[in-house]
Coordinates of C-alpha atoms in Angstrom, one line a residue:
Chain M
M1 CA -11.9 -21.9 -4.6
N2 CA -9.6 -19.9 -6.9
E3 CA -8.2 -16.4 -6.5
F4 CA -11.1 -14.8 -8.4
E5 CA -13.8 -16.6 -6.5
L6 CA -12.1 -15.6 -3.2
I7 CA -12.0 -12.0 -4.3
D8 CA -15.7 -12.1 -5.1
E9 CA -16.4 -13.4 -1.5
I10 CA -14.2 -10.7 0.0
L11 CA -15.9 -8.0 -2.1
Q12 CA -19.3 -9.3 -0.9
A13 CA -18.1 -9.1 2.7
L14 CA -16.9 -5.6 2.2
G15 CA -20.3 -4.6 0.8
D16 CA -20.9 -0.9 0.8
A17 CA -17.3 -0.2 2.0
T18 CA -16.0 -0.2 -1.5
G19 CA -18.0 2.8 -2.7
A20 CA -18.4 6.5 -2.0
P21 CA -19.0 9.7 -3.9
G22 CA -15.9 10.4 -5.9
V23 CA -15.0 6.8 -6.4
R24 CA -15.1 6.5 -10.2
V25 CA -13.6 3.0 -10.5
G26 CA -13.6 0.6 -7.5
P27 CA -12.2 -2.9 -7.1
G28 CA -11.8 -5.0 -10.1
D29 CA -9.8 -3.0 -12.6
D30 CA -6.0 -2.6 -12.9
S31 CA -6.2 0.4 -10.6
A32 CA -8.9 2.3 -8.7
V33 CA -9.9 5.8 -9.8
V34 CA -10.9 8.4 -7.3
A35 CA -11.8 12.1 -8.0
A36 CA -9.3 14.4 -6.1
P37 CA -11.0 17.4 -4.5
A38 CA -9.8 20.7 -5.9
G39 CA -7.0 22.6 -4.1
T40 CA -5.9 19.7 -1.9
D41 CA -2.7 17.9 -1.0
V42 CA -2.8 14.1 -0.9
V43 CA -1.8 12.6 2.5
A44 CA -0.5 9.0 2.2
S45 CA 0.6 6.3 4.5
I46 CA 1.2 2.5 4.4
D47 CA 1.3 0.0 7.3
T48 CA 1.8 -3.8 7.5
L49 CA 0.4 -6.1 10.1
I50 CA 2.1 -9.5 10.5
A51 CA 0.5 -12.4 12.3
G52 CA 2.4 -13.1 15.5
V53 CA 4.1 -9.8 15.5
H54 CA 1.4 -7.1 15.2
F55 CA -1.5 -9.2 16.4
P56 CA -1.9 -12.6 18.1
A57 CA -1.9 -15.2 15.3
A58 CA -5.1 -16.8 16.8
A59 CA -7.0 -13.5 17.1
P60 CA -10.3 -13.4 15.4
A61 CA -9.9 -12.2 11.8
A62 CA -12.7 -9.6 12.0
L63 CA -11.0 -7.9 14.9
V64 CA -7.6 -8.0 13.1
G65 CA -9.2 -6.4 10.0
Y66 CA -10.8 -3.7 12.0
R67 CA -7.6 -2.9 13.8
A68 CA -5.5 -3.1 10.6
L69 CA -7.5 -0.3 8.9
M70 CA -7.8 1.9 12.0
V71 CA -4.0 1.7 12.7
S72 CA -3.3 3.1 9.2
M73 CA -6.1 5.7 9.4
S74 CA -4.5 7.0 12.6
D75 CA -1.6 8.1 10.5
L76 CA -3.9 10.2 8.4
A77 CA -5.5 11.6 11.6
A78 CA -2.1 12.7 12.8
M79 CA -1.7 14.8 9.7
G80 CA -5.1 16.4 10.0
A81 CA -6.4 14.7 6.9
D82 CA -9.9 14.0 5.7
P83 CA -10.3 10.4 4.7
G84 CA -9.9 9.7 1.0
Y85 CA -9.5 6.1 0.1
A86 CA -7.8 2.9 1.2
L87 CA -6.1 -0.1 -0.5
V88 CA -5.5 -3.5 1.1
A89 CA -2.9 -6.1 0.1
L90 CA -3.5 -9.5 1.8
S91 CA -1.4 -12.6 1.7
L92 CA -2.6 -15.9 3.0
P93 CA -0.9 -19.2 3.2
Q94 CA -3.7 -21.0 1.5
A95 CA -7.3 -20.4 0.4
D96 CA -9.0 -19.9 3.7
P97 CA -12.2 -18.2 2.6
Q98 CA -13.7 -17.9 6.0
W99 CA -10.7 -16.2 7.5
A100 CA -10.4 -13.8 4.6
V101 CA -14.1 -13.0 4.6
E102 CA -14.1 -12.3 8.3
L103 CA -11.0 -10.1 7.9
A104 CA -12.9 -8.2 5.2
R105 CA -15.9 -7.8 7.5
G106 CA -13.6 -6.1 10.0
L107 CA -12.0 -4.0 7.4
G108 CA -15.5 -2.9 6.2
A109 CA -16.6 -2.1 9.7
A110 CA -13.6 0.2 10.3
A111 CA -14.1 1.7 6.8
A112 CA -17.6 2.6 7.8
D113 CA -16.5 4.1 11.1
C114 CA -13.9 6.2 9.3
D115 CA -16.1 7.0 6.3
V116 CA -13.3 5.9 3.9
P117 CA -13.9 3.6 0.9
I118 CA -11.7 0.5 0.3
V119 CA -11.3 1.0 -3.4
G120 CA -8.9 -1.8 -4.3
G121 CA -6.5 -4.4 -3.1
N122 CA -4.5 -7.5 -3.9
I123 CA -4.5 -11.0 -2.7
A124 CA -1.6 -13.4 -2.9
R125 CA -0.4 -16.7 -1.5
G126 CA 2.1 -16.4 1.3
P127 CA 2.4 -16.0 5.0
V128 CA -0.4 -14.0 6.7
C129 CA 0.5 -10.4 6.0
I130 CA -1.9 -7.4 5.7
S131 CA -0.7 -4.2 4.2
V132 CA -3.0 -1.2 4.3
S133 CA -2.4 1.9 2.3
V134 CA -4.5 4.9 3.2
H135 CA -4.9 8.3 1.5
G136 CA -6.6 11.5 2.5
W137 CA -6.9 15.1 1.6
V138 CA -5.9 18.4 3.3
P139 CA -6.3 21.9 2.0
A140 CA -3.1 22.6 0.2
G141 CA -0.3 23.4 2.7
F142 CA -2.3 22.5 5.8
A143 CA -1.0 19.1 6.7
I144 CA 0.3 18.9 10.3
T145 CA 3.8 17.5 10.4
R146 CA 6.0 16.5 13.3
A147 CA 8.4 19.4 12.6
G148 CA 6.6 22.6 13.8
A149 CA 6.8 22.4 17.7
K150 CA 8.5 25.5 19.2
P151 CA 9.5 26.5 22.7
G152 CA 6.5 27.8 24.6
D153 CA 4.0 25.4 23.0
Q154 CA 2.0 23.2 25.3
V155 CA 1.9 19.4 24.8
Y156 CA -1.5 17.6 24.7
V157 CA -2.8 14.1 24.2
T158 CA -6.4 13.4 23.0
G159 CA -7.2 10.7 25.6
P160 CA -5.9 8.2 28.2
L161 CA -2.9 6.1 27.4
G162 CA -1.7 2.6 28.3
A163 CA -4.9 0.6 27.9
A164 CA -3.7 -1.3 24.8
A165 CA -0.3 -2.1 26.4
A166 CA -2.1 -3.3 29.5
A167 CA -4.3 -5.6 27.4
L168 CA -1.2 -7.1 25.7
A169 CA 0.5 -7.5 29.0
R170 CA -2.5 -9.3 30.4
G171 CA -2.6 -11.7 27.5
G172 CA -5.5 -13.9 26.3
L173 CA -6.4 -11.6 23.4
E174 CA -7.0 -14.5 21.1
D175 CA -9.9 -15.6 23.3
Y176 CA -12.1 -12.6 22.2
C177 CA -14.3 -13.4 19.3
D178 CA -16.5 -10.3 19.1
E179 CA -16.8 -6.9 20.6
S180 CA -19.7 -7.8 22.9
S181 CA -17.4 -10.1 25.0
M182 CA -14.7 -7.4 25.5
D183 CA -13.8 -5.4 28.5
D184 CA -12.3 -1.9 28.1
L185 CA -8.7 -3.1 27.9
A186 CA -9.4 -5.6 25.1
R187 CA -11.5 -3.0 23.3
A188 CA -8.6 -0.5 23.5
Y189 CA -6.4 -3.0 21.7
F190 CA -8.8 -4.4 19.1
R191 CA -11.0 -1.4 18.5
P192 CA -8.8 1.7 18.5
L193 CA -10.4 4.7 16.9
A194 CA -8.4 6.9 14.6
Q195 CA -8.8 10.4 15.8
L196 CA -9.7 11.8 12.5
T197 CA -12.2 14.5 13.6
V198 CA -9.8 15.8 16.2
G199 CA -7.0 15.8 13.7
Q200 CA -9.1 17.8 11.2
R201 CA -9.9 20.4 13.9
L202 CA -6.1 20.8 14.6
R203 CA -5.4 22.0 11.1
G204 CA -4.0 25.5 11.3
V205 CA -4.0 25.2 15.1
A206 CA -1.5 22.5 16.2
T207 CA 2.2 23.2 15.4
A208 CA 3.0 19.5 15.4
A209 CA 1.2 16.2 15.8
I210 CA 1.9 12.4 15.9
D211 CA -0.2 9.4 16.8
V212 CA 0.9 7.4 19.8
S213 CA 1.6 4.0 18.2
D214 CA 5.0 3.1 19.7
G215 CA 4.6 4.8 23.1
L216 CA 4.3 8.4 24.2
L217 CA 8.0 8.9 25.1
Q218 CA 9.2 7.5 21.8
D219 CA 6.6 9.2 19.6
L220 CA 6.9 12.6 21.3
G221 CA 10.6 12.1 21.0
H222 CA 10.1 11.9 17.2
V223 CA 8.3 15.3 17.4
C224 CA 11.1 16.8 19.4
A225 CA 13.8 15.5 17.1
A226 CA 11.9 16.7 14.0
S227 CA 11.2 20.1 15.5
G228 CA 14.6 20.6 17.2
V229 CA 13.1 21.1 20.7
A230 CA 12.7 19.3 24.0
A231 CA 9.5 18.3 25.9
E232 CA 9.0 18.6 29.6
L233 CA 6.1 16.4 30.8
E234 CA 4.4 16.4 34.2
H235 CA 3.8 13.0 35.7
D236 CA 0.7 14.2 37.5
S237 CA -0.9 15.4 34.4
L238 CA -0.6 12.2 32.4
P239 CA -4.0 10.6 31.7
V240 CA -3.3 7.0 32.6
A241 CA -6.0 4.6 31.3
P242 CA -7.9 2.6 34.0
G243 CA -6.1 -0.7 34.4
A244 CA -2.8 0.6 33.0
T245 CA 0.4 1.5 34.8
V246 CA 2.2 4.8 34.4
H247 CA 5.0 2.9 32.6
Q248 CA 2.4 1.5 30.1
A249 CA 1.0 5.0 29.6
L250 CA 4.5 6.4 28.9
S251 CA 6.0 3.5 26.9
G252 CA 3.2 1.3 25.7
G253 CA 2.2 1.5 22.1
D254 CA -1.0 0.8 20.2
D255 CA -3.3 3.5 21.8
Y256 CA -3.6 5.6 18.7
E257 CA -4.5 8.8 20.6
L258 CA -2.9 11.9 19.1
C259 CA -0.1 13.8 20.8
F260 CA 0.1 17.4 19.6
T261 CA 1.6 20.7 20.4
C262 CA 0.1 24.2 20.1
D263 CA 0.2 27.5 22.0
E264 CA -3.4 27.2 23.4
V265 CA -6.1 24.6 23.7
P266 CA -7.8 24.5 20.3
P267 CA -11.4 25.7 20.3
G268 CA -13.8 22.8 20.7
L269 CA -11.2 20.5 22.1
G270 CA -11.5 21.6 25.7
S271 CA -12.8 18.3 27.1
E272 CA -10.9 16.0 24.8
A273 CA -7.4 17.4 24.9
V274 CA -5.4 16.8 28.0
R275 CA -2.4 19.1 28.6
I276 CA 0.6 17.0 29.7
G277 CA 3.5 19.4 29.5
Q278 CA 5.3 22.0 27.5
I279 CA 7.9 22.4 24.8
V280 CA 11.3 24.0 25.7
G281 CA 14.6 24.5 24.0
G282 CA 17.0 21.6 23.9
S283 CA 16.5 18.0 23.0
G284 CA 14.9 14.9 24.5
V285 CA 11.8 14.2 26.5
F286 CA 11.8 14.8 30.3
V287 CA 9.3 13.7 32.9
D288 CA 9.3 15.8 36.1
G289 CA 12.7 17.0 35.1
K290 CA 14.3 13.6 34.5
Q291 CA 15.2 12.4 31.0
L292 CA 13.7 8.9 30.6
D293 CA 14.9 6.1 28.4
V294 CA 12.7 5.7 25.4
A295 CA 11.4 2.2 25.6
G296 CA 8.8 2.1 22.9
Y297 CA 8.4 -0.6 20.4
S298 CA 11.3 -1.0 17.9
H299 CA 10.9 -3.8 15.4
F300 CA 14.5 -4.7 15.1
A301 CA 15.9 -3.7 18.5
Q302 CA 18.2 -6.4 19.9
Chain W
M1 CA 20.9 -2.1 14.2
N2 CA 17.5 -1.0 15.2
E3 CA 14.5 -0.1 13.1
F4 CA 15.3 3.5 12.8
E5 CA 18.9 3.0 11.9
L6 CA 17.8 0.5 9.2
I7 CA 15.3 3.1 7.9
D8 CA 18.2 5.6 7.6
E9 CA 20.2 3.1 5.6
I10 CA 17.3 2.5 3.3
L11 CA 16.6 6.2 2.8
Q12 CA 20.3 6.7 1.9
A13 CA 20.1 3.9 -0.6
L14 CA 16.9 5.4 -2.1
G15 CA 18.7 8.8 -2.4
D16 CA 17.0 11.1 -4.9
A17 CA 14.2 8.7 -5.4
T18 CA 12.2 10.1 -2.4
G19 CA 11.8 13.6 -3.8
A20 CA 10.2 15.4 -6.7
P21 CA 8.4 18.6 -7.4
G22 CA 5.1 18.5 -5.5
V23 CA 6.3 16.3 -2.7
R24 CA 5.7 18.5 0.4
V25 CA 6.5 15.9 3.0
G26 CA 8.6 12.8 2.2
P27 CA 9.5 9.8 4.3
G28 CA 9.8 10.3 8.1
D29 CA 6.5 11.7 9.2
D30 CA 3.2 9.9 10.0
S31 CA 2.2 10.3 6.4
A32 CA 3.7 11.7 3.2
V33 CA 2.1 14.8 1.6
V34 CA 2.0 15.3 -2.1
A35 CA 0.4 18.2 -4.0
A36 CA -2.4 16.9 -6.3
P37 CA -2.5 18.5 -9.7
A38 CA -5.7 20.5 -10.4
G39 CA -8.5 18.8 -12.3
T40 CA -7.3 15.3 -11.9
D41 CA -8.5 11.9 -10.7
V42 CA -6.2 9.8 -8.6
V43 CA -5.4 6.4 -10.0
A44 CA -4.3 3.9 -7.3
S45 CA -3.1 0.3 -7.1
I46 CA -1.3 -2.0 -4.6
D47 CA 0.6 -5.2 -5.2
T48 CA 2.5 -7.6 -3.0
L49 CA 5.5 -9.7 -3.8
I50 CA 6.3 -12.7 -1.7
A51 CA 9.7 -14.5 -1.7
G52 CA 9.3 -18.0 -3.2
V53 CA 6.0 -17.1 -4.8
H54 CA 6.5 -14.0 -6.9
F55 CA 10.3 -14.1 -7.1
P56 CA 12.9 -16.8 -6.4
A57 CA 13.8 -16.5 -2.8
A58 CA 17.5 -16.4 -3.6
A59 CA 17.2 -13.7 -6.3
P60 CA 19.3 -10.6 -5.9
A61 CA 17.6 -8.0 -3.8
A62 CA 18.2 -5.1 -6.1
L63 CA 16.6 -7.0 -9.0
V64 CA 13.6 -7.9 -6.8
G65 CA 13.2 -4.3 -5.8
Y66 CA 13.3 -3.1 -9.4
R67 CA 10.7 -5.6 -10.4
A68 CA 8.5 -4.9 -7.4
L69 CA 8.0 -1.2 -8.3
M70 CA 7.7 -1.8 -12.0
V71 CA 5.0 -4.5 -11.6
S72 CA 2.9 -2.0 -9.7
M73 CA 3.6 0.9 -12.0
S74 CA 2.4 -1.3 -14.8
D75 CA -1.1 -1.1 -13.3
L76 CA -0.9 2.7 -13.5
A77 CA 0.2 2.4 -17.2
A78 CA -2.8 0.3 -17.9
M79 CA -5.1 3.1 -16.8
G80 CA -3.2 5.7 -18.8
A81 CA -1.9 7.5 -15.7
D82 CA 0.9 9.9 -15.1
P83 CA 3.2 8.7 -12.2
G84 CA 2.3 10.4 -8.9
Y85 CA 3.9 8.7 -5.9
A86 CA 4.7 5.3 -4.4
L87 CA 4.7 3.8 -0.9
V88 CA 6.6 0.6 0.0
A89 CA 5.8 -1.7 3.0
L90 CA 8.6 -4.2 3.6
S91 CA 8.7 -7.0 6.1
L92 CA 11.9 -8.9 6.8
P93 CA 12.6 -11.9 9.1
Q94 CA 15.5 -10.1 10.8
A95 CA 17.6 -7.1 10.4
D96 CA 19.4 -7.8 7.2
P97 CA 20.6 -4.3 6.3
Q98 CA 22.5 -5.4 3.2
W99 CA 19.5 -7.1 1.7
A100 CA 17.2 -4.2 2.5
V101 CA 19.6 -1.7 1.2
E102 CA 20.0 -3.6 -2.0
L103 CA 16.3 -3.9 -2.4
A104 CA 16.1 -0.1 -1.9
R105 CA 18.7 0.5 -4.6
G106 CA 16.5 -1.5 -7.0
L107 CA 13.4 0.3 -6.0
G108 CA 15.2 3.6 -6.5
A109 CA 16.4 2.6 -9.9
A110 CA 12.9 1.7 -11.0
A111 CA 11.6 4.9 -9.5
A112 CA 14.1 6.9 -11.5
D113 CA 13.1 5.0 -14.7
C114 CA 9.4 5.7 -14.0
D115 CA 10.0 9.3 -12.7
V116 CA 7.9 8.5 -9.6
P117 CA 9.0 9.5 -6.1
I118 CA 8.9 6.9 -3.3
V119 CA 7.5 9.2 -0.6
G120 CA 7.0 6.8 2.3
G121 CA 6.9 3.3 3.6
N122 CA 7.0 1.0 6.5
I123 CA 9.3 -1.7 7.8
A124 CA 8.3 -4.6 10.0
R125 CA 9.7 -7.9 11.3
G126 CA 8.1 -10.8 9.5
P127 CA 8.5 -13.1 6.5
V128 CA 9.9 -11.5 3.4
C129 CA 7.0 -9.6 1.9
I130 CA 7.1 -6.4 -0.2
S131 CA 3.9 -4.4 -0.8
V132 CA 4.1 -1.5 -3.2
S133 CA 1.3 1.0 -3.4
V134 CA 1.4 3.3 -6.5
H135 CA -0.6 6.4 -7.3
G136 CA -0.9 8.5 -10.4
W137 CA -3.0 11.2 -12.0
V138 CA -5.2 11.3 -15.1
P139 CA -7.3 14.3 -16.3
A140 CA -10.6 13.9 -14.6
G141 CA -12.7 11.2 -16.3
F142 CA -9.9 10.0 -18.6
A143 CA -8.7 6.9 -16.9
I144 CA -8.8 3.9 -19.3
T145 CA -10.7 0.9 -17.7
R146 CA -11.2 -2.7 -18.8
A147 CA -14.9 -2.0 -19.5
G148 CA -15.1 -0.1 -22.7
A149 CA -14.2 -2.5 -25.5
K150 CA -16.9 -2.8 -28.2
P151 CA -17.5 -5.0 -31.2
G152 CA -15.5 -3.7 -34.2
D153 CA -12.6 -2.6 -32.0
Q154 CA -9.2 -4.0 -32.9
V155 CA -7.0 -5.7 -30.2
Y156 CA -3.4 -4.6 -29.8
V157 CA -0.4 -5.5 -27.7
T158 CA 2.5 -3.1 -27.1
G159 CA 5.3 -5.7 -27.6
P160 CA 6.4 -9.3 -27.8
L161 CA 5.0 -11.7 -25.2
G162 CA 6.3 -14.8 -23.4
A163 CA 9.9 -13.9 -22.6
A164 CA 9.4 -13.7 -18.8
A165 CA 7.5 -17.0 -18.8
A166 CA 10.3 -18.6 -20.9
A167 CA 12.9 -17.2 -18.3
L168 CA 10.9 -18.8 -15.5
A169 CA 10.6 -22.1 -17.3
R170 CA 14.3 -22.1 -18.0
G171 CA 15.1 -21.5 -14.3
G172 CA 18.3 -20.4 -12.7
L173 CA 17.1 -16.8 -12.2
E174 CA 18.7 -16.7 -8.8
D175 CA 22.1 -16.9 -10.4
Y176 CA 21.9 -13.4 -11.9
C177 CA 23.4 -10.7 -9.8
D178 CA 23.2 -7.7 -12.0
E179 CA 21.9 -6.5 -15.3
S180 CA 25.1 -6.8 -17.2
S181 CA 25.2 -10.6 -16.8
M182 CA 21.6 -11.1 -18.1
D183 CA 20.4 -12.3 -21.5
D184 CA 17.2 -11.0 -23.0
L185 CA 15.0 -13.6 -21.2
A186 CA 16.4 -12.9 -17.8
R187 CA 16.1 -9.2 -18.5
A188 CA 12.4 -9.6 -19.5
Y189 CA 11.7 -11.2 -16.1
F190 CA 13.8 -8.9 -13.8
R191 CA 13.7 -5.6 -15.7
P192 CA 10.1 -5.3 -17.0
L193 CA 9.3 -1.7 -18.1
A194 CA 5.9 -0.3 -17.2
Q195 CA 4.5 1.1 -20.4
L196 CA 3.6 4.5 -18.9
T197 CA 4.3 6.6 -21.9
V198 CA 2.2 4.4 -24.2
G199 CA -0.6 4.3 -21.6
Q200 CA -0.7 8.1 -21.5
R201 CA -0.9 8.3 -25.3
L202 CA -3.9 5.9 -25.2
R203 CA -6.0 8.2 -23.1
G204 CA -9.1 9.2 -25.1
V205 CA -8.0 6.7 -27.8
A206 CA -8.2 3.2 -26.4
T207 CA -11.6 1.9 -25.4
A208 CA -10.1 -0.5 -22.9
A209 CA -6.7 -1.6 -21.6
I210 CA -5.0 -4.0 -19.3
D211 CA -1.4 -5.0 -18.5
V212 CA -0.4 -8.6 -19.3
S213 CA 0.6 -9.8 -15.9
D214 CA -1.2 -13.2 -15.7
G215 CA -1.1 -14.2 -19.4
L216 CA -2.7 -12.7 -22.5
L217 CA -5.6 -15.1 -22.6
Q218 CA -6.5 -14.5 -19.0
D219 CA -6.0 -10.8 -19.0
L220 CA -7.8 -10.2 -22.3
G221 CA -10.5 -12.4 -20.9
H222 CA -10.9 -9.9 -18.0
V223 CA -11.3 -7.1 -20.6
C224 CA -13.9 -9.1 -22.5
A225 CA -15.8 -10.0 -19.3
A226 CA -15.8 -6.4 -18.1
S227 CA -16.9 -5.1 -21.5
G228 CA -19.4 -7.8 -22.3
V229 CA -17.7 -8.8 -25.5
A230 CA -15.6 -11.5 -27.1
A231 CA -12.1 -11.3 -28.7
E232 CA -11.0 -13.2 -31.8
L233 CA -7.2 -13.5 -32.0
E234 CA -5.1 -14.5 -35.0
H235 CA -2.4 -16.9 -34.1
D236 CA -0.2 -15.6 -37.0
S237 CA -0.4 -12.0 -35.7
L238 CA 0.8 -12.8 -32.2
P239 CA 4.2 -11.3 -31.4
V240 CA 6.0 -14.2 -29.7
A241 CA 9.2 -13.1 -28.0
P242 CA 12.4 -14.7 -29.2
G243 CA 13.1 -17.8 -27.1
A244 CA 9.4 -18.2 -26.0
T245 CA 6.8 -20.6 -27.2
V246 CA 3.3 -19.7 -28.5
H247 CA 1.9 -21.2 -25.4
Q248 CA 4.1 -19.0 -23.2
A249 CA 3.1 -15.9 -25.3
L250 CA -0.6 -16.8 -24.8
S251 CA -0.6 -18.0 -21.2
G252 CA 2.6 -16.8 -19.5
G253 CA 2.4 -13.9 -17.2
D254 CA 5.0 -11.3 -16.1
D255 CA 5.5 -9.5 -19.4
Y256 CA 3.8 -6.3 -18.5
E257 CA 3.1 -5.2 -22.0
L258 CA -0.2 -3.5 -22.4
C259 CA -3.1 -5.1 -24.3
F260 CA -5.7 -2.6 -25.5
T261 CA -8.6 -2.1 -27.7
C262 CA -9.4 0.8 -30.0
D263 CA -11.0 1.3 -33.5
E264 CA -7.8 2.5 -35.1
V265 CA -4.0 2.5 -34.4
P266 CA -3.4 5.4 -32.1
P267 CA -1.2 8.2 -33.7
G268 CA 2.4 7.7 -32.8
L269 CA 2.0 4.1 -31.8
G270 CA 2.5 2.7 -35.3
S271 CA 5.6 0.8 -34.7
E272 CA 5.0 -0.1 -31.0
A273 CA 1.4 -1.4 -31.2
V274 CA 0.9 -4.9 -32.8
R275 CA -2.6 -5.7 -33.9
I276 CA -3.5 -9.3 -32.8
G277 CA -7.2 -9.5 -33.4
Q278 CA -10.6 -7.9 -33.0
I279 CA -13.5 -7.5 -30.7
V280 CA -16.8 -9.2 -31.6
G281 CA -20.1 -9.8 -29.8
G282 CA -20.4 -12.7 -27.4
S283 CA -18.0 -13.8 -24.6
G284 CA -14.7 -15.4 -24.3
V285 CA -11.3 -15.3 -26.1
F286 CA -10.8 -17.3 -29.3
V287 CA -7.6 -18.0 -31.2
D288 CA -8.1 -18.8 -34.9
G289 CA -11.8 -19.5 -34.1
K290 CA -11.1 -21.9 -31.2
Q291 CA -11.9 -21.0 -27.6
L292 CA -8.9 -21.8 -25.5
D293 CA -8.7 -22.7 -21.8
V294 CA -7.5 -19.7 -19.9
A295 CA -4.3 -21.0 -18.1
G296 CA -2.8 -17.9 -16.7
Y297 CA -1.6 -17.6 -13.1
S298 CA -4.1 -17.9 -10.4
H299 CA -2.7 -17.8 -6.9
F300 CA -5.2 -20.1 -5.3
A301 CA -6.0 -22.5 -8.1
Q302 CA -6.0 -26.1 -7.0

């Protein structure tokens, strides 16, 4: 099977996921072409998943594909963006059509769940490496950044934390072959949901937002640093996922809930947003008055 | 050096390359934000370069970075797009600040030459793998695809072909450490120029276009297949780069000239566009009446 035959197989597996209103040119040309809605800013992010680093090398390809797209879409959610389009660059050590096709099925399932078309990509021979580039739209000037939190704002998260970290700590993730066999912890790791709808509702409401990918302490620390403020969290308010420890909820990554700041609970988010603390002057993140070491995931930490 | 310190070093090396008018949020947030010009379509492409596959593993990082961005921008040129923004995902086996910073210098030099800001990226631990996602704008509906060539059109290329293939065939590319030491063949390989200005002039003029990345026969074959036509080339018209063979000009990749079809020489392209043949009914690519095997680069060919 040559490169072009493999691409055909992948496109078949993606099926409907490559098209949407506004997609003028999908996969197969030098570039894709997508109509840009009037009066918008483009919101853009890229992420790479490496076998053995970002997912167990033996994990089922469809689950890896699902997670790969969702992880990137989460970065759009954190900005309050509407989904626009995605590109996927895949390298594989050799032609393994079955693995690539399963990966594409997972990418397609996530694309359907996010309502984002996968309009193009690239395939190359190399170590297993998946780069996903995602693009969305916000009304001009309405992207939510990390930099707007101010003293007096409240700090919220959109759901329980620590489940994905607990799943990783438990191990055995490579034994799951489909969603029906998963418990809640495995599902938290393999089937994260980018909080796109919540993010969109936060436009014009949240003063800052970030997705919890590297751990709450580290990610909220980025918000504080970008905004020039400090955060005071209350241990008792923290929504710890069933099966996870407080440490995993504070420091574990991979949950992809949003953490955001605003001066009141946004309308329509009453049941989804959990208040965990407040923004004050200063710097750093404190839990019950004590500044904690940030122990999230850093790829090159010694 | 941890991930965040490395990112700081890379951003310093990129310098001015991360900003431009219209960039509302550059590197450092969950996503970048770029104002979309009114009335445009977004043109989008992604490419991956793997050490040992797409460039000699020992090649100087700055040259690799320059080439990585240019190769992707060439896909925008082939659609007639104005440069918009670029994202870069890099994986590295270990913290090698010097290599990453040199790579960033090369990316920044190419970004300056293309007038495109690098607004975001990602860094991860893994095998050396560089994915570049590029985005540009065309007036709505004016992207040039591969699918519009029709019998009676003439076939053009924007410059001599085969030099990059000749450089690869000669070998020793890892010995070049900067541009001043290069001859024309090495420069063709390491310093390709995306034909953005020519591509923009072809909007509304060319019926189809592609960049010559995998070899003229293969790439023109894609145009013919997408358009449902055949191409008849004339051996004597082919602009063979000095130092290259006819075979390299026909089948060698990596030149990144544009090949396009139109019914007359576009105004202002008289000296740059070389007519090499014509479009006829049928299928396939013929040279002096003989259909040649397509022997361009296919990543998974056995």
